[in-house]
Each structure stands twice: as structure tokens, then as C-alpha cells.
Amino acid sequence: MYRDTNLRSVTKGISWRFVATTTTIIIVYIFFGRLDLAIAAGVIETVLKVGLYWAHERAWFKIKWGRKKIEPFNLWFTGLPLSGKTTLANRVYEELSNFEIPLERIDSKDIRDLIPGIGYTREDRNRHMHRIGHLIKTLQNNSVSTVASFVSPYTESRKAIREMVKNNIVVYVKAELETCKKRDINGKYEKALRGEYENFTGVNDVYEEPQHAEIIIDTDKLSIDESVEVIIKYIKSNYIK
Amino acid sequence: MYRDTNLRSVTKGISWRFVATTTTIIIVYIFFGRLDLAIAAGVIETVLKVGLYWAHERAWFKIKWGRKKIEPFNLWFTGLPLSGKTTLANRVYEELSNFEIPLERIDSKDIRDLIPGIGYTREDRNRHMHRIGHLIKTLQNNSVSTVASFVSPYTESRKAIREMVKNNIVVYVKAELETCKKRDINGKYEKALRGEYENFTGVNDVYEEPQHAEIIIDTDKLSIDESVEVIIKYIKSNYIK
């Protein structure tokens, strides 16, 4: 959140004065036909009103009326590992940063790196989701929108998120398992198939497809640019007016 | 976060016009001595400038210069169970709500109720603190200040919080163990003494006194009102200018 500095108010006042005094001089000149007096009146007006404008501007900071609380949303990217959630969410976050809204990026990997030992069992994941839901909710209390990307394979935890946060937009990043495997430069799927990981979604743990996703991105058909466009269009027509 | 509605900009424009046109009429009258023409000039000016002011106001919304990011702080209340942390933190939160800053209240009990099964062992508590630190940090990214109350008995977890967040203000809510027991209407200390709780701070778990607290509140000596005053004074002289 930002607040206007005093210098900004003063400069804004001077900028306005330029527009306003020119208008006054023209009006007075048209009425009285004397440019010298018109300019003199303009000069006095300028000196007086820069101060008045500043005081007026600062007084209005105290008035809360007419300020609209920004309504936050939560973009929730779900999908198989390596489906392209993080890449897509990063791009969408970048695009949304151009708008004047408070925004936070939340990614599964970042949080798991920061707070290790979260675990991957059904219970671990559900508890983790519950905590993420709380984080998003707290941010939303403060008008901060979120771009979140999590495998979030279970219907129950996605439902829990939906119940905790408002303006929840589930983006199902759909990709064939084969496509995900092809994108897997670190060989995670291979390791999972060899049994080195337990509870690896898509291999030895289930991914329950979302039935109520607001947006479905078929990454086998859409390019990243096209996908970003679909999502930004949705946000623009629903949340940024 | 808030944004100005169009209606606010228009009303602000009219309010300013009232101040400004009156000044113009007086100046023109002093120069030319003709009230009728002065008023006529004022009327034309009014019509023209309400529109101009509105356009000027909206144009400035696009200009980011001169807006200062609000610097967030974290008030961290630590102390024995029943020392009065929550009560004091609630009162401080209420007082701070009068200032125009984005603010969030974070209480141990609320979070433990919301996300059950956090546990009370040293490891559980430290992990919990780490997560809370992440929550505060994320809020701070968005200029949101926090009022947090947690027993937080270990030096290491308070240190972790200090490293994760900025403008950290530790408030050590000091109370004799006997005082805490007297305040204990739910008989928690009694139960702990009977061995019904494991890891109950002050009974069968240690409370490591903070050595670097920014503020120490001795609840055996200060009333709640006095304590609130001390803390608000600190915040005002350091963070709200």
C-alpha cells in the first residue's frame, strides 16, 4: 500500500495551477480586454491557490468516503507435476503486475523449500492446503490478490480452499501424462516410476480431476501466450474494472 | 487497499471549485471593481474547471511518482501462558486501527483452532513459528503490519522470526508465574501441574526470557491502559509519522 508524499501533493498542485491559471487569464481577458490586468490577476491567483490546493488535497486524505476497497481474488493453478502450472502462473503474475492491484505469488515449491518437511501423504497435503488457505485468506483481508500454483490433487483440499477464500478461480492446467513426462528434464517421473518417490501424483498417487474449474487450459492445444491471454481476459472481465 | 471512486473525484472537484471560484471572484472584483462581471467570470470558470479538475485528478492516478510505500512493522507479544499477551495485543490492535495503516491481528489460539494438530514439542513449536514468520513476511511484502501474540518460549524461534521479518518489535509481557496462575480461570495451570498437559510452558516446559526485547511490559506493575500507552507511543515515534 502506498500513501501520497507531501512533495507529490505540492507538485500535483503546481501542475493543476498551470492548467487552471491559464484558463482564468483567458476568461478575464475575454471579459475585460486587458491582458496586463488579466495576467496580474492570474499571478495573484497562482500564489494564493497553490497553497489552498495543497491544504485542500491534504484535507481530503482524512476523508474516507468515496474510497472503494479493492476486491481480491485467488487464481488457483492445479494440475499434474510438470503440467506447466508454475510457468503459466509466473507469466500470469507478470501480466497482472501491470495493473494497480496488490498481488502475491504463492508457489508450492517455494513454500516447501522455505518450510521443509511438509510431506506428501494425503493427510500431509490436506493440512498443507489448509495452511495455504489461511495464508490466502489473511492476504485477502488486506485486499491482496493471489496467484497460487499447487499440484493439489485431491478434490477435498481444493474444496477446502474454495470454502476458505473468496473469488476463487480454479485454473485446471490439463496435460496428458505423456506430455508431462516429456517436459520432465530432471527425470522426476522416471524416479517415481522406479519407486524412488512415494505418493508421486500421476504415478503412485491419484490426481482427482477438478469438476468445477472456472478455467481449463489444455496445454496440449494452447500455447503459453494463448493460455495467459485466456486467464487475463477472465480476470479483466470479472475482477479488474 | 482502497482506490478512489469516480464519484469521490467529482465531489472533491466540486468542493475545490467552491474554494477556488470564490477566490477568483474576489481577485477580479478587487482589480476591476465590477462585481457583476467578476461573478460572470467566476461562473464560466466554474463550469470549465470542474471538468478540468476531474480530468487532472484521474490523470494523476496513473502517475506513480510521489507515492511512498507504507513501511510495515511486526509487534510480537511473547510471555508465559495467561501473562496477558492476548488481552494486551487486542487492545493495542484496536488502538492502531485508528491510524490509516493496513493491519492484521495474528493470535496463537486462533491459528491453532483453525489448523489443528500443530503440537507443543520444541520441534513442533519451532516449525510453527517458521510458518508464522512466513505469513508475516508475506503480509509485509504487501505493506501489512502485524500484531502477533504467541507464547514463543524459545530464543531460537524468536530469533528465526526476527530474521524473517522486518521492523520486528518484541514486546515481552512479563508476569510472575503466581500472577499467571491467579488469572487462570480455566484451570490450565492446575491441569498442567497434575500432569494432564505435556510441554506446558512455565510448568513442564521452559520459558527462555527474551534478552533483546524492544519493549518490556511488567504486568505486575503496569495497568493495561498504561501498557497500551507505552506500546502505542513506541510505534508512533518509530513507525507512524
Short mmCIF file of C-alpha atoms in Angstrom, two decimals, chain A:
data_model
loop_
_atom_site.label_atom_id
_atom_site.label_comp_id
_atom_site.label_asym_id
_atom_site.label_seq_id
_atom_site.Cartn_x
_atom_site.Cartn_y
_atom_site.Cartn_z
CA MET A 1 0.00 0.00 0.00
CA TYR A 2 1.13 3.49 -0.77
CA ARG A 3 0.47 6.93 0.58
CA ASP A 4 0.96 10.27 -1.15
CA THR A 5 4.05 12.17 -0.06
CA ASN A 6 3.79 15.89 0.66
CA LEU A 7 6.01 16.57 -2.35
CA ARG A 8 3.58 14.72 -4.60
CA SER A 9 0.68 16.85 -3.33
CA VAL A 10 2.66 20.05 -3.93
CA THR A 11 3.74 19.05 -7.44
CA LYS A 12 0.23 17.97 -8.29
CA GLY A 13 -0.89 21.40 -7.08
CA ILE A 14 1.60 23.19 -9.34
CA SER A 15 0.61 21.06 -12.32
CA TRP A 16 -3.04 21.87 -11.71
CA ARG A 17 -2.25 25.56 -11.21
CA PHE A 18 -0.70 25.72 -14.67
CA VAL A 19 -3.90 24.37 -16.22
CA ALA A 20 -6.17 26.49 -14.03
CA THR A 21 -4.46 29.88 -14.18
CA THR A 22 -4.14 29.79 -17.95
CA THR A 23 -7.90 29.28 -18.09
CA THR A 24 -8.52 32.18 -15.67
CA ILE A 25 -6.30 34.58 -17.65
CA ILE A 26 -8.10 33.72 -20.87
CA ILE A 27 -11.53 34.25 -19.28
CA VAL A 28 -10.59 37.58 -17.66
CA TYR A 29 -9.02 38.78 -20.93
CA ILE A 30 -12.17 37.92 -22.91
CA PHE A 31 -14.33 39.81 -20.39
CA PHE A 32 -12.22 42.93 -19.87
CA GLY A 33 -10.00 43.02 -22.95
CA ARG A 34 -6.94 43.96 -20.87
CA LEU A 35 -4.19 41.41 -21.00
CA ASP A 36 -1.96 43.15 -18.39
CA LEU A 37 -4.64 43.10 -15.69
CA ALA A 38 -5.68 39.58 -16.68
CA ILE A 39 -2.11 38.37 -16.20
CA ALA A 40 -1.75 40.27 -12.90
CA ALA A 41 -4.96 38.63 -11.63
CA GLY A 42 -3.60 35.30 -12.81
CA VAL A 43 -0.34 35.79 -10.91
CA ILE A 44 -2.05 36.65 -7.64
CA GLU A 45 -4.43 33.75 -8.11
CA THR A 46 -1.49 31.42 -8.66
CA VAL A 47 0.30 32.37 -5.47
CA LEU A 48 -2.84 32.11 -3.38
CA LYS A 49 -4.21 28.92 -4.82
CA VAL A 50 -1.09 26.75 -4.79
CA GLY A 51 -1.31 26.95 -1.02
CA LEU A 52 -5.07 26.48 -0.97
CA TYR A 53 -4.87 23.49 -3.29
CA TRP A 54 -2.26 21.85 -1.09
CA ALA A 55 -4.39 22.32 2.03
CA HIS A 56 -7.46 21.06 0.16
CA GLU A 57 -5.57 17.97 -1.04
CA ARG A 58 -4.27 17.08 2.43
CA ALA A 59 -7.69 17.67 4.00
CA TRP A 60 -9.20 15.11 1.62
CA PHE A 61 -6.78 12.44 2.81
CA LYS A 62 -8.68 12.45 6.09
CA ILE A 63 -11.98 11.80 4.33
CA LYS A 64 -12.61 8.10 3.85
CA TRP A 65 -15.79 8.41 1.81
CA GLY A 66 -15.57 7.54 -1.88
CA ARG A 67 -12.74 5.09 -1.48
CA LYS A 68 -13.64 1.64 -2.65
CA LYS A 69 -11.99 -1.36 -1.07
CA ILE A 70 -10.22 -3.36 -3.75
CA GLU A 71 -11.83 -6.79 -4.07
CA PRO A 72 -9.19 -9.53 -4.03
CA PHE A 73 -9.28 -12.79 -5.99
CA ASN A 74 -7.38 -16.06 -5.84
CA LEU A 75 -6.13 -17.69 -9.02
CA TRP A 76 -5.53 -21.33 -8.14
CA PHE A 77 -3.48 -23.34 -10.65
CA THR A 78 -3.88 -27.09 -10.24
CA GLY A 79 -2.55 -29.94 -12.37
CA LEU A 80 -0.14 -32.86 -12.64
CA PRO A 81 3.55 -32.33 -11.81
CA LEU A 82 5.29 -30.77 -14.83
CA SER A 83 1.95 -29.87 -16.44
CA GLY A 84 3.19 -26.28 -16.70
CA LYS A 85 1.39 -24.74 -13.70
CA THR A 86 4.35 -22.76 -12.36
CA THR A 87 5.46 -21.43 -15.76
CA LEU A 88 1.93 -20.35 -16.62
CA ALA A 89 1.28 -18.88 -13.16
CA ASN A 90 4.55 -16.90 -13.33
CA ARG A 91 3.56 -15.41 -16.68
CA VAL A 92 0.06 -14.55 -15.47
CA TYR A 93 1.55 -12.95 -12.34
CA GLU A 94 3.85 -10.82 -14.51
CA GLU A 95 0.95 -9.66 -16.66
CA LEU A 96 -1.23 -8.86 -13.65
CA SER A 97 1.61 -6.82 -12.10
CA ASN A 98 0.90 -4.19 -14.76
CA PHE A 99 -2.43 -3.44 -13.13
CA GLU A 100 -2.62 -1.35 -9.98
CA ILE A 101 -3.61 -4.16 -7.62
CA PRO A 102 -1.79 -5.61 -4.62
CA LEU A 103 -0.73 -9.09 -5.68
CA GLU A 104 1.21 -12.01 -4.22
CA ARG A 105 2.67 -15.07 -5.92
CA ILE A 106 2.46 -18.33 -3.93
CA ASP A 107 4.17 -21.41 -5.30
CA SER A 108 4.24 -24.88 -3.84
CA LYS A 109 7.97 -25.35 -4.31
CA ASP A 110 8.94 -22.01 -2.71
CA ILE A 111 6.91 -22.80 0.38
CA ARG A 112 8.15 -26.37 0.64
CA ASP A 113 11.74 -25.08 0.34
CA LEU A 114 11.14 -22.45 2.99
CA ILE A 115 9.31 -24.70 5.45
CA PRO A 116 10.77 -28.17 4.92
CA GLY A 117 9.29 -31.48 5.96
CA ILE A 118 5.70 -30.88 4.87
CA GLY A 119 5.26 -34.38 3.45
CA TYR A 120 3.24 -35.81 0.60
CA THR A 121 0.72 -38.19 2.16
CA ARG A 122 -2.96 -37.42 1.74
CA GLU A 123 -3.13 -36.10 5.31
CA ASP A 124 0.07 -34.04 4.94
CA ARG A 125 -1.17 -32.48 1.73
CA ASN A 126 -4.60 -31.65 3.15
CA ARG A 127 -3.06 -29.99 6.21
CA HIS A 128 -0.68 -28.10 3.98
CA MET A 129 -3.59 -26.89 1.83
CA HIS A 130 -5.42 -25.77 4.94
CA ARG A 131 -2.45 -23.61 5.94
CA ILE A 132 -2.14 -22.17 2.44
CA GLY A 133 -5.86 -21.38 2.57
CA HIS A 134 -5.29 -19.48 5.80
CA LEU A 135 -2.41 -17.55 4.23
CA ILE A 136 -4.54 -16.55 1.22
CA LYS A 137 -7.47 -15.61 3.44
CA THR A 138 -5.27 -13.37 5.59
CA LEU A 139 -3.87 -11.69 2.48
CA GLN A 140 -7.40 -11.21 1.15
CA ASN A 141 -8.39 -9.49 4.41
CA ASN A 142 -5.88 -6.88 3.31
CA SER A 143 -7.08 -6.65 -0.32
CA VAL A 144 -4.15 -8.67 -1.62
CA SER A 145 -4.96 -10.95 -4.56
CA THR A 146 -3.02 -14.18 -5.06
CA VAL A 147 -1.63 -16.29 -7.87
CA ALA A 148 -1.14 -19.76 -6.38
CA SER A 149 0.22 -22.89 -8.04
CA PHE A 150 -0.05 -26.27 -6.31
CA VAL A 151 -0.48 -29.80 -7.64
CA SER A 152 -3.41 -30.01 -5.17
CA PRO A 153 -4.53 -33.41 -6.43
CA TYR A 154 -7.47 -34.01 -4.08
CA THR A 155 -10.98 -32.69 -4.52
CA GLU A 156 -11.35 -32.31 -0.75
CA SER A 157 -8.42 -29.92 -0.35
CA ARG A 158 -9.41 -27.82 -3.36
CA LYS A 159 -12.88 -27.67 -1.84
CA ALA A 160 -11.39 -26.57 1.50
CA ILE A 161 -9.54 -23.73 -0.27
CA ARG A 162 -12.74 -22.69 -2.03
CA GLU A 163 -14.55 -22.53 1.29
CA MET A 164 -11.81 -20.50 2.98
CA VAL A 165 -11.14 -17.85 0.36
CA LYS A 166 -13.32 -15.59 -1.75
CA ASN A 167 -13.40 -15.06 -5.50
CA ASN A 168 -11.65 -18.37 -6.01
CA ILE A 169 -10.75 -19.11 -9.63
CA VAL A 170 -9.56 -22.65 -10.23
CA VAL A 171 -7.37 -22.94 -13.32
CA TYR A 172 -7.03 -26.58 -14.27
CA VAL A 173 -3.76 -26.90 -16.18
CA LYS A 174 -4.52 -30.00 -18.21
CA ALA A 175 -1.75 -32.04 -19.78
CA GLU A 176 -1.53 -35.67 -20.83
CA LEU A 177 0.69 -37.70 -18.53
CA GLU A 178 2.90 -38.41 -21.56
CA THR A 179 3.34 -34.67 -22.20
CA CYS A 180 4.35 -34.10 -18.58
CA LYS A 181 6.90 -36.88 -18.80
CA LYS A 182 8.38 -35.35 -21.96
CA ARG A 183 8.78 -31.98 -20.20
CA ASP A 184 10.48 -33.64 -17.24
CA ILE A 185 14.12 -32.62 -17.68
CA ASN A 186 15.01 -33.57 -14.10
CA GLY A 187 13.74 -37.12 -14.50
CA LYS A 188 11.26 -36.90 -11.62
CA TYR A 189 8.70 -39.14 -13.29
CA GLU A 190 11.37 -41.71 -14.06
CA LYS A 191 12.49 -41.76 -10.44
CA ALA A 192 8.88 -42.07 -9.30
CA LEU A 193 8.32 -44.96 -11.71
CA ARG A 194 11.42 -46.67 -10.30
CA GLY A 195 9.75 -46.33 -6.89
CA GLU A 196 12.14 -43.71 -5.52
CA TYR A 197 9.28 -41.39 -4.54
CA GLU A 198 6.22 -42.32 -2.56
CA ASN A 199 2.96 -40.54 -3.30
CA PHE A 200 4.06 -39.04 -6.59
CA THR A 201 0.95 -37.65 -8.25
CA GLY A 202 0.26 -39.32 -11.59
CA VAL A 203 2.45 -42.33 -10.81
CA ASN A 204 1.69 -43.80 -7.42
CA ASP A 205 -0.80 -41.23 -6.18
CA VAL A 206 -4.09 -40.18 -7.71
CA TYR A 207 -4.90 -36.84 -9.37
CA GLU A 208 -8.60 -36.19 -8.99
CA GLU A 209 -9.60 -34.02 -11.96
CA PRO A 210 -11.40 -30.79 -10.98
CA GLN A 211 -15.09 -30.89 -11.89
CA HIS A 212 -15.81 -27.22 -11.27
CA ALA A 213 -12.77 -25.40 -12.62
CA GLU A 214 -13.54 -21.85 -13.71
CA ILE A 215 -10.88 -22.10 -16.41
CA ILE A 216 -9.48 -25.19 -18.15
CA ILE A 217 -6.20 -24.77 -20.00
CA ASP A 218 -5.42 -27.63 -22.34
CA THR A 219 -1.64 -27.30 -22.65
CA ASP A 220 -1.58 -29.90 -25.40
CA LYS A 221 -3.59 -27.49 -27.57
CA LEU A 222 -2.90 -23.93 -26.36
CA SER A 223 0.44 -22.12 -26.41
CA ILE A 224 1.61 -20.34 -23.26
CA ASP A 225 0.80 -16.93 -24.76
CA GLU A 226 -2.70 -18.06 -25.67
CA SER A 227 -3.22 -19.54 -22.20
CA VAL A 228 -2.08 -16.33 -20.49
CA GLU A 229 -4.49 -14.37 -22.67
CA VAL A 230 -7.46 -16.57 -21.71
CA ILE A 231 -6.75 -16.10 -18.00
CA ILE A 232 -6.06 -12.36 -18.15
CA LYS A 233 -9.26 -11.88 -20.14
CA TYR A 234 -11.21 -13.73 -17.45
CA ILE A 235 -9.70 -11.61 -14.65
CA LYS A 236 -10.23 -8.38 -16.55
CA SER A 237 -13.90 -9.04 -17.25
CA ASN A 238 -14.63 -10.25 -13.71
CA TYR A 239 -12.30 -8.52 -11.25
CA ILE A 240 -10.48 -5.53 -12.69
CA LYS A 241 -12.88 -2.86 -13.83
#
